[in-house]
Every structure is written in C-alpha cells, then in structure tokens.
PDB file of C-alpha atoms in Angstrom:
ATOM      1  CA  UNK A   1       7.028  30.872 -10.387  1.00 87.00           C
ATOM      2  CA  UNK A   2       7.762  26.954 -10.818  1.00 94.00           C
ATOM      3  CA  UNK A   3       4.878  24.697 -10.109  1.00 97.00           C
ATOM      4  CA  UNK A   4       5.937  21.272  -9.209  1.00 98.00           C
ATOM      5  CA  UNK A   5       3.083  18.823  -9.079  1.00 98.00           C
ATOM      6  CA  UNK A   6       3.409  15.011  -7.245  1.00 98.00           C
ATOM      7  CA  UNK A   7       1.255  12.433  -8.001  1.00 98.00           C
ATOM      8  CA  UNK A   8       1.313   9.752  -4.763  1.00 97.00           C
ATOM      9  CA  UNK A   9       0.884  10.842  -1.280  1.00 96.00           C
ATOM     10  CA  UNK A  10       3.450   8.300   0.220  1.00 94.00           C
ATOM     11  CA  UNK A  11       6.112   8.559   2.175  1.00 92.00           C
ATOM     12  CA  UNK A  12       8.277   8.855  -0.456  1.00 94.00           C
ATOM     13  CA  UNK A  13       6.137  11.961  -2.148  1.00 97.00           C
ATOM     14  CA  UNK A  14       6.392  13.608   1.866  1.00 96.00           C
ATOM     15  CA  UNK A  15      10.126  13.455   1.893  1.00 96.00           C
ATOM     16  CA  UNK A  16      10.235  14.820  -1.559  1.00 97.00           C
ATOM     17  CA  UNK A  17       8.502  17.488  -0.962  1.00 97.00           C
ATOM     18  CA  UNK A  18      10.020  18.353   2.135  1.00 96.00           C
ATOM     19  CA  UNK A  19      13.468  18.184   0.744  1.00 96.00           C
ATOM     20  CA  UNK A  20      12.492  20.616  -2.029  1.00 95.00           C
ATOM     21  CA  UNK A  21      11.116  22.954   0.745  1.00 94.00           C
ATOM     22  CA  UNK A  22      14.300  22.759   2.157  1.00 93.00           C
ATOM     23  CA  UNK A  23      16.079  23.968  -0.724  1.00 91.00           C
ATOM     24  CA  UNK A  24      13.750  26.352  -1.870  1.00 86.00           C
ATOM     25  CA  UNK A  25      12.598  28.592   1.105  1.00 78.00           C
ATOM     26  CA  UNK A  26      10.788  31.251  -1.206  1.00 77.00           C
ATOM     27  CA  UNK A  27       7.613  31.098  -2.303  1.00 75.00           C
ATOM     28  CA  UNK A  28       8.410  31.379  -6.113  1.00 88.00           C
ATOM     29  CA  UNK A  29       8.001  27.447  -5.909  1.00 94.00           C
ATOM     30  CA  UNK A  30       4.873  26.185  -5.676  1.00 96.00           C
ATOM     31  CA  UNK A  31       4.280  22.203  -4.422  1.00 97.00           C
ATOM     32  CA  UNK A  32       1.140  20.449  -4.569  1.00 98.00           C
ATOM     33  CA  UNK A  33       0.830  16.588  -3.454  1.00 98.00           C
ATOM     34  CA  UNK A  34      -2.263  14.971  -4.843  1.00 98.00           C
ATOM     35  CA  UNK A  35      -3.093  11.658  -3.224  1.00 97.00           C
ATOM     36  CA  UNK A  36      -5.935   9.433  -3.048  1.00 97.00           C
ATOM     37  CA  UNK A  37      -6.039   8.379  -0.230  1.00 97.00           C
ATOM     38  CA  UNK A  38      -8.065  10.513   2.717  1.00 96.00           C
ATOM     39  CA  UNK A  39      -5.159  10.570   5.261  1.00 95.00           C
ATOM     40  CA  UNK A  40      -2.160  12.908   5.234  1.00 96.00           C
ATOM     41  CA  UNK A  41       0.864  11.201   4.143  1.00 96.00           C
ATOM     42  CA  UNK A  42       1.258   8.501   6.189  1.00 95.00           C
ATOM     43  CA  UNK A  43       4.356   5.885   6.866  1.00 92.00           C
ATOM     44  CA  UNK A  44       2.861   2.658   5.641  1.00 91.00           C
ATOM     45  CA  UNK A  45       6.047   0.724   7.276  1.00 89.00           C
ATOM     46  CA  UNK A  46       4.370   1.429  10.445  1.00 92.00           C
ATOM     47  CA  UNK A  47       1.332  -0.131   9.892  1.00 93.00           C
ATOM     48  CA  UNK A  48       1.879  -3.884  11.419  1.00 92.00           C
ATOM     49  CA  UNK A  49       3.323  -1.602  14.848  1.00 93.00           C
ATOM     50  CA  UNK A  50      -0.075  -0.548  14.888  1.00 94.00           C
ATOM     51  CA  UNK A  51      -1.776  -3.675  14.286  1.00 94.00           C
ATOM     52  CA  UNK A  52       0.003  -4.745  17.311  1.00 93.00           C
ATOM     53  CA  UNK A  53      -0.653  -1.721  19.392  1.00 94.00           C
ATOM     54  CA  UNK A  54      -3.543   0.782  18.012  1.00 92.00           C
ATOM     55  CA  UNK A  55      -1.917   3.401  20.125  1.00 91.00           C
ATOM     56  CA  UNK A  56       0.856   3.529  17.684  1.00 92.00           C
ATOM     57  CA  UNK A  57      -1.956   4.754  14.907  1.00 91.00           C
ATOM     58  CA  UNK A  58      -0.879   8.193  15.425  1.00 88.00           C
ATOM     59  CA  UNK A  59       2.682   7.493  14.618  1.00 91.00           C
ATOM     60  CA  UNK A  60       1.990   6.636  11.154  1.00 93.00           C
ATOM     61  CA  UNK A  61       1.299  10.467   9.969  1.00 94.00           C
ATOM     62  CA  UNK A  62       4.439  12.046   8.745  1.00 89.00           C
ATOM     63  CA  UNK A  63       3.810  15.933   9.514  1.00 94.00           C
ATOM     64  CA  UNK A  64       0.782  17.743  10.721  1.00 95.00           C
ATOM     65  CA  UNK A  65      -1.754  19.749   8.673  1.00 95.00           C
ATOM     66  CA  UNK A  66      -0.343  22.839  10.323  1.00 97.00           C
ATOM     67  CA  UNK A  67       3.361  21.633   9.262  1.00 96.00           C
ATOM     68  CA  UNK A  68       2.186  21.425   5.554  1.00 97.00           C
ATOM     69  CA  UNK A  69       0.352  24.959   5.645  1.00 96.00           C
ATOM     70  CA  UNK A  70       3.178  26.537   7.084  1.00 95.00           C
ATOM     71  CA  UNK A  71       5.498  25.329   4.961  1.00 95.00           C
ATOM     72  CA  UNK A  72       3.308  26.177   2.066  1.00 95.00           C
ATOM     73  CA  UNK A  73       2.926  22.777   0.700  1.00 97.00           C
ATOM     74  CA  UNK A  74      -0.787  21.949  -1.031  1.00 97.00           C
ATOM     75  CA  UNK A  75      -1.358  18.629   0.095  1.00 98.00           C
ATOM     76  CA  UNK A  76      -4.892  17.840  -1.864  1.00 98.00           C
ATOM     77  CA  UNK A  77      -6.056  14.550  -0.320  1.00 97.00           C
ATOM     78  CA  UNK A  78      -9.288  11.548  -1.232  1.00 98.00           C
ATOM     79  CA  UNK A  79      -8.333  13.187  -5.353  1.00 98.00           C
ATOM     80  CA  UNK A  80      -7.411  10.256  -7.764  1.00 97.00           C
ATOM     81  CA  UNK A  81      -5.070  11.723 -10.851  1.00 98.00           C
ATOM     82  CA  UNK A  82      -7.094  10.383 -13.916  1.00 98.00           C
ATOM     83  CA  UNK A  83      -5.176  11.839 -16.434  1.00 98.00           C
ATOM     84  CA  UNK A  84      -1.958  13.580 -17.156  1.00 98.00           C
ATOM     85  CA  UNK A  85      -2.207  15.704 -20.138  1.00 98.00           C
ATOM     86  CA  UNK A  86       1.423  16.344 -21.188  1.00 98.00           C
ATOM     87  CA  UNK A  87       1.081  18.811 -24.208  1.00 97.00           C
ATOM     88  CA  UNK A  88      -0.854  21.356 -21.001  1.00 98.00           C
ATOM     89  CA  UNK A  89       1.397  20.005 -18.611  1.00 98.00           C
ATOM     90  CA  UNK A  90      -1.800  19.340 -16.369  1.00 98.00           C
ATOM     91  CA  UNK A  91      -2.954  16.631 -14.238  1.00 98.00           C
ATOM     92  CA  UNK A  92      -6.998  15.924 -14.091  1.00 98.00           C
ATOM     93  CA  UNK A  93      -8.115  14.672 -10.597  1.00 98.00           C
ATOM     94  CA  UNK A  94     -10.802  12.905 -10.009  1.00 98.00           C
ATOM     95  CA  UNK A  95     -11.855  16.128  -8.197  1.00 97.00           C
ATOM     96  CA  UNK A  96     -12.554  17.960 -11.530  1.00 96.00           C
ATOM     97  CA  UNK A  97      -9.563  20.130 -10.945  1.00 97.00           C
ATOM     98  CA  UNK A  98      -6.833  20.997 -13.355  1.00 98.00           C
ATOM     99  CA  UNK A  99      -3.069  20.622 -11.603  1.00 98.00           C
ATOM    100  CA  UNK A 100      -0.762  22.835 -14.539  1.00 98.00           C
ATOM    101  CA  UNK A 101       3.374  21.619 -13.921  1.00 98.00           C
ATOM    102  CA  UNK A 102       6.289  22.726 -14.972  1.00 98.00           C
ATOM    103  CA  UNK A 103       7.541  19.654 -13.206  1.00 98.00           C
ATOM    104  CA  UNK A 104       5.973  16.299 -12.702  1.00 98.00           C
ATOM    105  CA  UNK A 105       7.071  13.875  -9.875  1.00 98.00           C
ATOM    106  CA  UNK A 106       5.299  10.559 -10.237  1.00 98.00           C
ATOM    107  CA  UNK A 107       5.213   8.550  -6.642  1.00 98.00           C
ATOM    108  CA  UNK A 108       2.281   6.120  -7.376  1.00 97.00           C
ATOM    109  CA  UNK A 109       4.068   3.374  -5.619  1.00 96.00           C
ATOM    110  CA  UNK A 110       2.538   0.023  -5.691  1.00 95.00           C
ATOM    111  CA  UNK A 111      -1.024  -1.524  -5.653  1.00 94.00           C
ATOM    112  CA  UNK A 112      -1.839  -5.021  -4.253  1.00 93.00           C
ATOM    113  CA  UNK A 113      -2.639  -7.827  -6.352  1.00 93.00           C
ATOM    114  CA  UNK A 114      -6.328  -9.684  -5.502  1.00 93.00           C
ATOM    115  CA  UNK A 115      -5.909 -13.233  -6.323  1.00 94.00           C
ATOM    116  CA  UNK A 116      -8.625 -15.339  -8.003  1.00 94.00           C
ATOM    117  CA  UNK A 117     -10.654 -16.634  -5.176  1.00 96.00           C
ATOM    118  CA  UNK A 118     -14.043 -17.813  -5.251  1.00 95.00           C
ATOM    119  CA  UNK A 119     -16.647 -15.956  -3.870  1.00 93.00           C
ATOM    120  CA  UNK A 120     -14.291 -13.243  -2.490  1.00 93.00           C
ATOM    121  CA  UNK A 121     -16.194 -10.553  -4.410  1.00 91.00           C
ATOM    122  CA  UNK A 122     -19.963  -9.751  -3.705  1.00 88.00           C
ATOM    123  CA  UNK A 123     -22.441  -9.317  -6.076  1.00 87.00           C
ATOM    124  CA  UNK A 124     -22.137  -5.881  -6.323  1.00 90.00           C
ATOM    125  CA  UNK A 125     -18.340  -5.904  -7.226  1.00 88.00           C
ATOM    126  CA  UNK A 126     -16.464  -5.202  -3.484  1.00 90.00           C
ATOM    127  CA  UNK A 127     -14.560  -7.021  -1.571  1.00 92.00           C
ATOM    128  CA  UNK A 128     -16.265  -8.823   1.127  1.00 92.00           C
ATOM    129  CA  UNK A 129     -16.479  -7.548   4.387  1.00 89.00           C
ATOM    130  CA  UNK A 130     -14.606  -9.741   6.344  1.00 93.00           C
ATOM    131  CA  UNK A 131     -11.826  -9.917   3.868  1.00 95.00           C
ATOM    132  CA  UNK A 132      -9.304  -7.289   3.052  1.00 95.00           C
ATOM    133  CA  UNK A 133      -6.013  -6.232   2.585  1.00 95.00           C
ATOM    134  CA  UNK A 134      -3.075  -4.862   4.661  1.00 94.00           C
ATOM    135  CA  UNK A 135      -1.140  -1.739   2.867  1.00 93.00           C
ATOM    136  CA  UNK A 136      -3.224   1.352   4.272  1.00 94.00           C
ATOM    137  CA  UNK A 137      -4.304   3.215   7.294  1.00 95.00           C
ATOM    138  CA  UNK A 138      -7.844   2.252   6.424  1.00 96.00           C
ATOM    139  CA  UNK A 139      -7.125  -1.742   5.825  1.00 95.00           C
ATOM    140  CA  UNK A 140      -5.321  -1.481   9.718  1.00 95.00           C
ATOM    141  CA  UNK A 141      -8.161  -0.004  11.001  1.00 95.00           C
ATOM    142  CA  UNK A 142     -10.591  -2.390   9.611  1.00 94.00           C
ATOM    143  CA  UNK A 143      -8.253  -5.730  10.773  1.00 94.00           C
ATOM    144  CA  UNK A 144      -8.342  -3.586  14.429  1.00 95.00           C
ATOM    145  CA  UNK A 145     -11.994  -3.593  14.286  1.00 95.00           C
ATOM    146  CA  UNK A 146     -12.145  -7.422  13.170  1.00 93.00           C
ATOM    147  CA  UNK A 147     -10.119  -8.320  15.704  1.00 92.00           C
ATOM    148  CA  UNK A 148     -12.279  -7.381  18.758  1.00 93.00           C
ATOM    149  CA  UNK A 149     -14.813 -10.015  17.729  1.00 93.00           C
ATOM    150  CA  UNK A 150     -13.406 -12.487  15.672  1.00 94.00           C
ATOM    151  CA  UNK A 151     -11.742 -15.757  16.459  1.00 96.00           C
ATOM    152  CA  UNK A 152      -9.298 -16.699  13.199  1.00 97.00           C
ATOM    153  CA  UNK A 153      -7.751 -15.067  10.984  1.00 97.00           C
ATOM    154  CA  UNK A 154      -6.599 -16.407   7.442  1.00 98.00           C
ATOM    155  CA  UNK A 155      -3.710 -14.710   5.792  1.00 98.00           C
ATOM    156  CA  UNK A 156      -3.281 -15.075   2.076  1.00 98.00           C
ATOM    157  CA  UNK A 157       0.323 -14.895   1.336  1.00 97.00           C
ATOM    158  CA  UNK A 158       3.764 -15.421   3.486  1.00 96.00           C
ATOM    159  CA  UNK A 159       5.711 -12.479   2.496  1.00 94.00           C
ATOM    160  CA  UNK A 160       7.155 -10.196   4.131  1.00 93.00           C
ATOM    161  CA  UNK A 161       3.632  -8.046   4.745  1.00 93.00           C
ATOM    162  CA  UNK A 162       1.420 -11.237   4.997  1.00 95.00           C
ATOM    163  CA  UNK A 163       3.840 -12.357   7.801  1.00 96.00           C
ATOM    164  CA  UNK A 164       3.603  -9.044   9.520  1.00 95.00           C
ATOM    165  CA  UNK A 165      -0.277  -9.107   9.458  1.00 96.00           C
ATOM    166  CA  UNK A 166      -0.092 -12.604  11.552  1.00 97.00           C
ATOM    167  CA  UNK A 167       2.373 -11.535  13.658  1.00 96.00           C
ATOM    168  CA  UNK A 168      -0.285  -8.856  14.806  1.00 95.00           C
ATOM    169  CA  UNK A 169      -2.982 -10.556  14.602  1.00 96.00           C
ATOM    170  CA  UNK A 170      -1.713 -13.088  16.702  1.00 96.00           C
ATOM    171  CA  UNK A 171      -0.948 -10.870  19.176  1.00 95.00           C
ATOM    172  CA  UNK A 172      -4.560  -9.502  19.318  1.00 94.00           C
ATOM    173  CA  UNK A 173      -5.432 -12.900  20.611  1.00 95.00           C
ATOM    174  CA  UNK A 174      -6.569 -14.637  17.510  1.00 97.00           C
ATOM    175  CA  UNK A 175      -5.907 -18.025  16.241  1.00 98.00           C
ATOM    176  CA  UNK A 176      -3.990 -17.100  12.851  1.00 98.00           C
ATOM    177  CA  UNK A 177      -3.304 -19.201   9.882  1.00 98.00           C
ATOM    178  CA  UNK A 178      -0.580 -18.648   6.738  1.00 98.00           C
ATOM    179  CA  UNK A 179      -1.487 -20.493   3.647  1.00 98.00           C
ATOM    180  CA  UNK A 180       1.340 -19.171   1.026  1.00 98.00           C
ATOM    181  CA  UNK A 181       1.678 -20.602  -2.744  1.00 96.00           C
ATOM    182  CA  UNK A 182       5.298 -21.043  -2.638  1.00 96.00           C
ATOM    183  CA  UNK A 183       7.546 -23.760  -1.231  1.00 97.00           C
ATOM    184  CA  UNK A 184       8.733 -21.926   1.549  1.00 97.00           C
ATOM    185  CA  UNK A 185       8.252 -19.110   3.604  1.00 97.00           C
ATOM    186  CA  UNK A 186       9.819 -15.539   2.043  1.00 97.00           C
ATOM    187  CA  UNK A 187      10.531 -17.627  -1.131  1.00 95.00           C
ATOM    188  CA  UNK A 188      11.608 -15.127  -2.637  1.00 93.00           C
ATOM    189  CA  UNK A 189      14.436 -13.341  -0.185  1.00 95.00           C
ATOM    190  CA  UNK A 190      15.552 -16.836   1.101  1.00 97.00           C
ATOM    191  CA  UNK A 191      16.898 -19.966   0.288  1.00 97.00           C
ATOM    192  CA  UNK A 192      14.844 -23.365   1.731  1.00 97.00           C
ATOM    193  CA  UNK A 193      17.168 -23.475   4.374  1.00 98.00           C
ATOM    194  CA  UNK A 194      16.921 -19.956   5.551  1.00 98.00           C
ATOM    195  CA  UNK A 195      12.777 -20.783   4.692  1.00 97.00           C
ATOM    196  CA  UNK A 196      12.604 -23.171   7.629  1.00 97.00           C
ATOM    197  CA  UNK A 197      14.467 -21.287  10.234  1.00 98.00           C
ATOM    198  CA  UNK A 198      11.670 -18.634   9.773  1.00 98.00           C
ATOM    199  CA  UNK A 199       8.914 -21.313   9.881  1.00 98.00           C
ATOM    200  CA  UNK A 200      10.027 -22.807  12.960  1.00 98.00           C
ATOM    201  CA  UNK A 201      10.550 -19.266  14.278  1.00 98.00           C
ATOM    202  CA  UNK A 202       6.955 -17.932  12.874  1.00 98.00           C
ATOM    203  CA  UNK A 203       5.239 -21.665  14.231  1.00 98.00           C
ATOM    204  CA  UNK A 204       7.240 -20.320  17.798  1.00 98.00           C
ATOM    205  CA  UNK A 205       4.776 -17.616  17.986  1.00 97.00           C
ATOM    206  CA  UNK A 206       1.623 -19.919  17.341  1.00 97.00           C
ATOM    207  CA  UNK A 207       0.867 -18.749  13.743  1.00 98.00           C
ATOM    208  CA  UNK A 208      -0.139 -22.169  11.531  1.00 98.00           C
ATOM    209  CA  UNK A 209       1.657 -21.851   8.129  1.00 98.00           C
ATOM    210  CA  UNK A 210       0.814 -23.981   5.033  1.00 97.00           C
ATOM    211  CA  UNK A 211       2.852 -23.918   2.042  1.00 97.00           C
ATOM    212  CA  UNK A 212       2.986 -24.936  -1.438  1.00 97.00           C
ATOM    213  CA  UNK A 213      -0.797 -23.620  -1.075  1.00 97.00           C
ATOM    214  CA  UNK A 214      -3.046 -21.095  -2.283  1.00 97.00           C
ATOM    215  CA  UNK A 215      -6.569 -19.857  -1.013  1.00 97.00           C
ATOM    216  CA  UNK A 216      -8.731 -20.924  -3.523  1.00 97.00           C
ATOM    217  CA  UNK A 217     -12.530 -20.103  -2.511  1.00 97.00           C
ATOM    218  CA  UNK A 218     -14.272 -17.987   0.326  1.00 95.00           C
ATOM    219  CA  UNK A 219     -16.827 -20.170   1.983  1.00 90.00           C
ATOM    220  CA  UNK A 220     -19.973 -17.347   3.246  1.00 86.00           C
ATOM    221  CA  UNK A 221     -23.332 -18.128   5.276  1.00 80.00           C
ATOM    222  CA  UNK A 222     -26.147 -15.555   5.974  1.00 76.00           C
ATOM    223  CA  UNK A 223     -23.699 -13.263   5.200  1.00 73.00           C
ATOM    224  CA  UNK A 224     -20.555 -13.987   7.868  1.00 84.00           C
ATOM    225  CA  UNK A 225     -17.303 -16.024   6.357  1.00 90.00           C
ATOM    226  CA  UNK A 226     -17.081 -18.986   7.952  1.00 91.00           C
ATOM    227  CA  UNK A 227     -14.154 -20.981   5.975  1.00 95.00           C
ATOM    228  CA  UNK A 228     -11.708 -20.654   2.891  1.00 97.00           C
ATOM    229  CA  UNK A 229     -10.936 -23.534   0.589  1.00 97.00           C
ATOM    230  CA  UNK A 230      -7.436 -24.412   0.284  1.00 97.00           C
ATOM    231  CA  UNK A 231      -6.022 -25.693  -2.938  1.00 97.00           C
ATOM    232  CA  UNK A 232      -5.975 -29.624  -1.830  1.00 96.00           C
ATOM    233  CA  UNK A 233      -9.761 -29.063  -1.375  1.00 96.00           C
ATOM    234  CA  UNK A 234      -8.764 -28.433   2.752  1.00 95.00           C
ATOM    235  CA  UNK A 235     -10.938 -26.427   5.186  1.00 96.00           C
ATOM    236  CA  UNK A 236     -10.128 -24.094   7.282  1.00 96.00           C
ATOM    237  CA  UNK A 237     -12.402 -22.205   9.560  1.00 95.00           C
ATOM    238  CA  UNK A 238     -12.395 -18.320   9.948  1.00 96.00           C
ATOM    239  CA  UNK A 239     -13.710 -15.074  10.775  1.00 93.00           C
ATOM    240  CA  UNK A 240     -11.812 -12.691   8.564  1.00 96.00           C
ATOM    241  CA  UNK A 241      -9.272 -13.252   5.670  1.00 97.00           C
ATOM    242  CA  UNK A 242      -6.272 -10.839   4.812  1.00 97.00           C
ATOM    243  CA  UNK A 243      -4.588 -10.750   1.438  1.00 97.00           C
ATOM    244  CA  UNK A 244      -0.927 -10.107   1.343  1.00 95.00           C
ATOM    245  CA  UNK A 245      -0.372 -11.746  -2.283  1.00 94.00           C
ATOM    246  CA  UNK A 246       2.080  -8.861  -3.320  1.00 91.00           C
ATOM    247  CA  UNK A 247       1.917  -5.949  -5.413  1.00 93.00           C
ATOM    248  CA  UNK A 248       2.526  -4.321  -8.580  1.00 95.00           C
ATOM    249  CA  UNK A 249       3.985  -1.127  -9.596  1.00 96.00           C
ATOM    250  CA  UNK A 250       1.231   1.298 -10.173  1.00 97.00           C
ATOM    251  CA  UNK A 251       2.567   2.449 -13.810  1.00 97.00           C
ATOM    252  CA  UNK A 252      -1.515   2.604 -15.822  1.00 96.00           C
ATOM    253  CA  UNK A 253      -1.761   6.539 -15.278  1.00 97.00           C
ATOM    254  CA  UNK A 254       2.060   6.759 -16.968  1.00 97.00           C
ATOM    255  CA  UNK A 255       1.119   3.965 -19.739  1.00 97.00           C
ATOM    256  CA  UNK A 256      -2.121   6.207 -20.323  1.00 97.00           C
ATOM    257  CA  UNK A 257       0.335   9.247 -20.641  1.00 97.00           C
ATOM    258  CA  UNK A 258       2.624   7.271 -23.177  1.00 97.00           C
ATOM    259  CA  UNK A 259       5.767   7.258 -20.866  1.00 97.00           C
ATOM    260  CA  UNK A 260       8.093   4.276 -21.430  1.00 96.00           C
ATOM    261  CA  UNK A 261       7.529   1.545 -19.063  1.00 96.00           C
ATOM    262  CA  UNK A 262       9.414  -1.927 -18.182  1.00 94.00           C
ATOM    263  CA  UNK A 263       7.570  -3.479 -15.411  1.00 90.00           C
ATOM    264  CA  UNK A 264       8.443  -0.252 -13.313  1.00 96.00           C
ATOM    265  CA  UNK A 265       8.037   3.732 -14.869  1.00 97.00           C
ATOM    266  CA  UNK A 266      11.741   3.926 -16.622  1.00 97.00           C
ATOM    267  CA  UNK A 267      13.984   6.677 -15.363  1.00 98.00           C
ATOM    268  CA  UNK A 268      17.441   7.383 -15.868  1.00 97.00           C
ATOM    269  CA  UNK A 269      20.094   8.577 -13.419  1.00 97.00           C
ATOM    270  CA  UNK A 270      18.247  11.821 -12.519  1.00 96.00           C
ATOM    271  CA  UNK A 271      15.137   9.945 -11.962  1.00 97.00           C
ATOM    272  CA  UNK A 272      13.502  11.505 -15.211  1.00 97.00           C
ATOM    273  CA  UNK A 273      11.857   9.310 -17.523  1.00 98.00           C
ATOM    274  CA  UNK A 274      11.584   9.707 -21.109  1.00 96.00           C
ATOM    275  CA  UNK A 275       9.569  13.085 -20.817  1.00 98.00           C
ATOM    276  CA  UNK A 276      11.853  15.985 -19.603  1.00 96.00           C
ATOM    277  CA  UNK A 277       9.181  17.119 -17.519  1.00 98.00           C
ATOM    278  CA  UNK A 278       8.246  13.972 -15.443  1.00 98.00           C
ATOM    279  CA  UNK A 279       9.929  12.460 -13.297  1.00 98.00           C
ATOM    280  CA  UNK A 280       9.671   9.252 -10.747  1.00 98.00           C
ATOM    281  CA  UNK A 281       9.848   8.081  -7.694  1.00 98.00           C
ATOM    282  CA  UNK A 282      10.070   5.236  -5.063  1.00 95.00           C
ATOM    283  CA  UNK A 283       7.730   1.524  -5.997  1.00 95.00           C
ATOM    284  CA  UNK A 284       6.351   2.827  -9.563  1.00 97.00           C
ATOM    285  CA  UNK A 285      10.064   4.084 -10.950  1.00 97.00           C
ATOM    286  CA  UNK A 286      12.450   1.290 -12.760  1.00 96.00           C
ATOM    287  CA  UNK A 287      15.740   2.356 -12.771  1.00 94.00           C
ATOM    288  CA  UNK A 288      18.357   1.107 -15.385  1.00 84.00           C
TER     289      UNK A 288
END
C-alpha cells in the first residue's frame, strides 16, 4: 500500500490527484488531499465569472463529493497542515490528526499580501468588515453580499485580479475605483504603452483608475467605512475596499520542514525538491 499525501486543496492538488487515479485504478494507493479551506476543491480562475454572475458559483467546484468517494480519494477539508514531520513521514493538521506518506505533494499555492494601511485591522486583529480580499470562494461571496447594498467600491491594486474584481463590481452596479502603486496599469506584464491602451479600455467600462498611488489609511465611523486615504493625502468615498496587492508563494510550512527554498519551494525536473519524498506543485514550487 502507497500512501500519497497533498498538502493544498487547489486546482492544481484536484488534477493531481485525479491524474494519479487515473493511473492507478487499484486501491493499493491511497490519496488524501488536506486543504484548509471549507469548500471542495474549487477553480479559483472562476471566481471574477461569478462576481459578475452569482449563478456561475456552482461552476467553481471541480468534482462532486460523490466523485471523490467513488473514486476513493480522502479529500479532508477546513484542516490547516501545521507541521510536516519528515523523519515519520507525517503531516500534523490542525485537526489533531496524523497524515503518515510515503509520498508528499506540496500544492500550497500562494497567499495574498495585506498592505500597510491604517486602520484596516480592528482592534481585535481581523480585517475589517467591509474590506477584504478576492482569491477564495468565501472572499466572492462576501464582495456578492457587499454589493447588494453598497454604493463604491475601492480596489487596492491594478493587477491582473484587482482589475477583475472592478470589472465585476462594476457590473453589479457600483461606482468602482482602482488606486494601483505602479506607473501604469499591469506594470508588470506590459510596457507604458501597452499600460494605456488598457486604461483607456478599463476607463471605457466606467472603472476610475489612479496610478502611481497606494491606499494608505481606512477612514471608519460608528463602525461603517466611509473613505480611504490615498497617498497624496486624497479622499475617496466608499462602502467596501478590496485588496488585490499580489501574493506570495506559500513556502513557511516547507521552510519549517527544512526544504530548500528560493522565493518559490525548489524542485528539479521531476518536481521533487531536495527531500526524495516531497514533492511540489503549481504557485509554491520554483523550478530551476
């Protein structure tokens, strides 16, 4: 019996898994998925189509419940792996549990980055609740629910995500604004000249963009936003703020476990990384 464990419940740890199904019909192989997130593995590419349309929600799950049982995949979800303990070849959840490998498939993919703004924590340490971000199911259902009350949306960041999250936002009726800290839009996939064709085109669909800009404080009273402070000391007025400042490779659980890292988990040309027994996948893997 080989047990192969994978850490990351994206869409990349789905198609693994499905793959090695594929290829291994018997049951002497044993696949378990731990994510941490509550959903079934989900396609996150979807997510501005259903920010647009909400109908399109259902879209985003990859296979049913009944697919994964019957193809005798263990997909444990809301379980955070806090530890990989490579002389057991186990991984801890935050569930308590022990997960023993013989292989290791690391798909931890990327987090988002929270910029320094003022104020955009509470007190007690969370995010407040008119801002958030835009990379899960959970953060599009919570700019859905925004949207059927509020009047303006700011959106930290004009990348390729933060762009997306206007373009739906927009079309849910709201009054949207860009503020992004580069010079131009998509800074880094285009050159200034490609930068404001997109502007022009993005302005097109009524989305304000500011550049050269960052959000620099939340502005709350009696407990609604009201405004964000730009950089030049600028107000602008809003009901809910989404931050699309980028992402990071999620690489701490590997650094914890000792495995080489260069920005990205280092693999070689079979995707293994400096332990035999772990490999890794998609966002979180740096390859040559």
């Amino acid at each position: 019996m080989t047990k192969i464990v994978v850490i990351g419940a994206g869409l990349a740890a789905a198609r693994l898994a499905e793959r090695l199904r594929q290829r291994e019909t018997s049951r002497e192989l044993t696949i378990t998925v731990v994510g941490a997130e509550r959903h079934l593995p989900y396609n996150r590419v979807l997510l501005s189509a259903a920010l647009t349309d909400p109908r399109r929600l259902g879209e985003l799950v990859f296979r049913s419940n009944r697919w994964y049982r019957d193809a005798a995949i263990d997909v444990v979800r809301a379980t955070r792996a806090v530890r990989i303990d490579r002389r057991a070849h186990a991984v801890v959840g935050s569930d308590g549990r022990s997960y023993p490998y013989d292989k290791l498939v690391l798909a931890t993919g990327a987090n988002p980055v929270l910029p320094p703004i003022h104020d955009i924590v509470t007190p007690q340490g969370k995010l407040r609740s008119a801002v958030t971000m835009f990379r899960s199911y959970d953060d599009c259902r919570r700019l859905l629910a925004h949207a059927t009350h509020a009047r303006r949306a700011i959106v930290a960041g004009g990348g390729l995500l933060g762009l997306e999250a206007a373009r739906g936002l927009v079309s849910r009726g709201l009054e949207v604004d860009v503020v992004h800290s580069g010079p131009h839009l998509l800074h880094d996939q285009l050159d200034p000249e490609g930068g404001d064709v997109l502007r022009r085109h993005v302005e097109a669909l009524g989305i304000a963009v500011h550049t050269g800009l960052h959000v620099s404080a939340v502005h709350p009273q009696s407990g609604q936003l009201r405004a964000v402070k730009l950089s030049d000391g600028y107000l602008l007025d809003c009901d809910v703020v989404v931050i699309a400042c980028g992402s990071r490779r999620a690489v701490r659980l590997a650094v914890a476990a000792g495995l080489g890292t260069a920005g990205g988990l280092v693999v070689d040309d079979q995707l293994r990384t400096d332990d035999e027994a772990i490999h890794a996948i998609g966002d979180c893997a740096q390859h040559r």
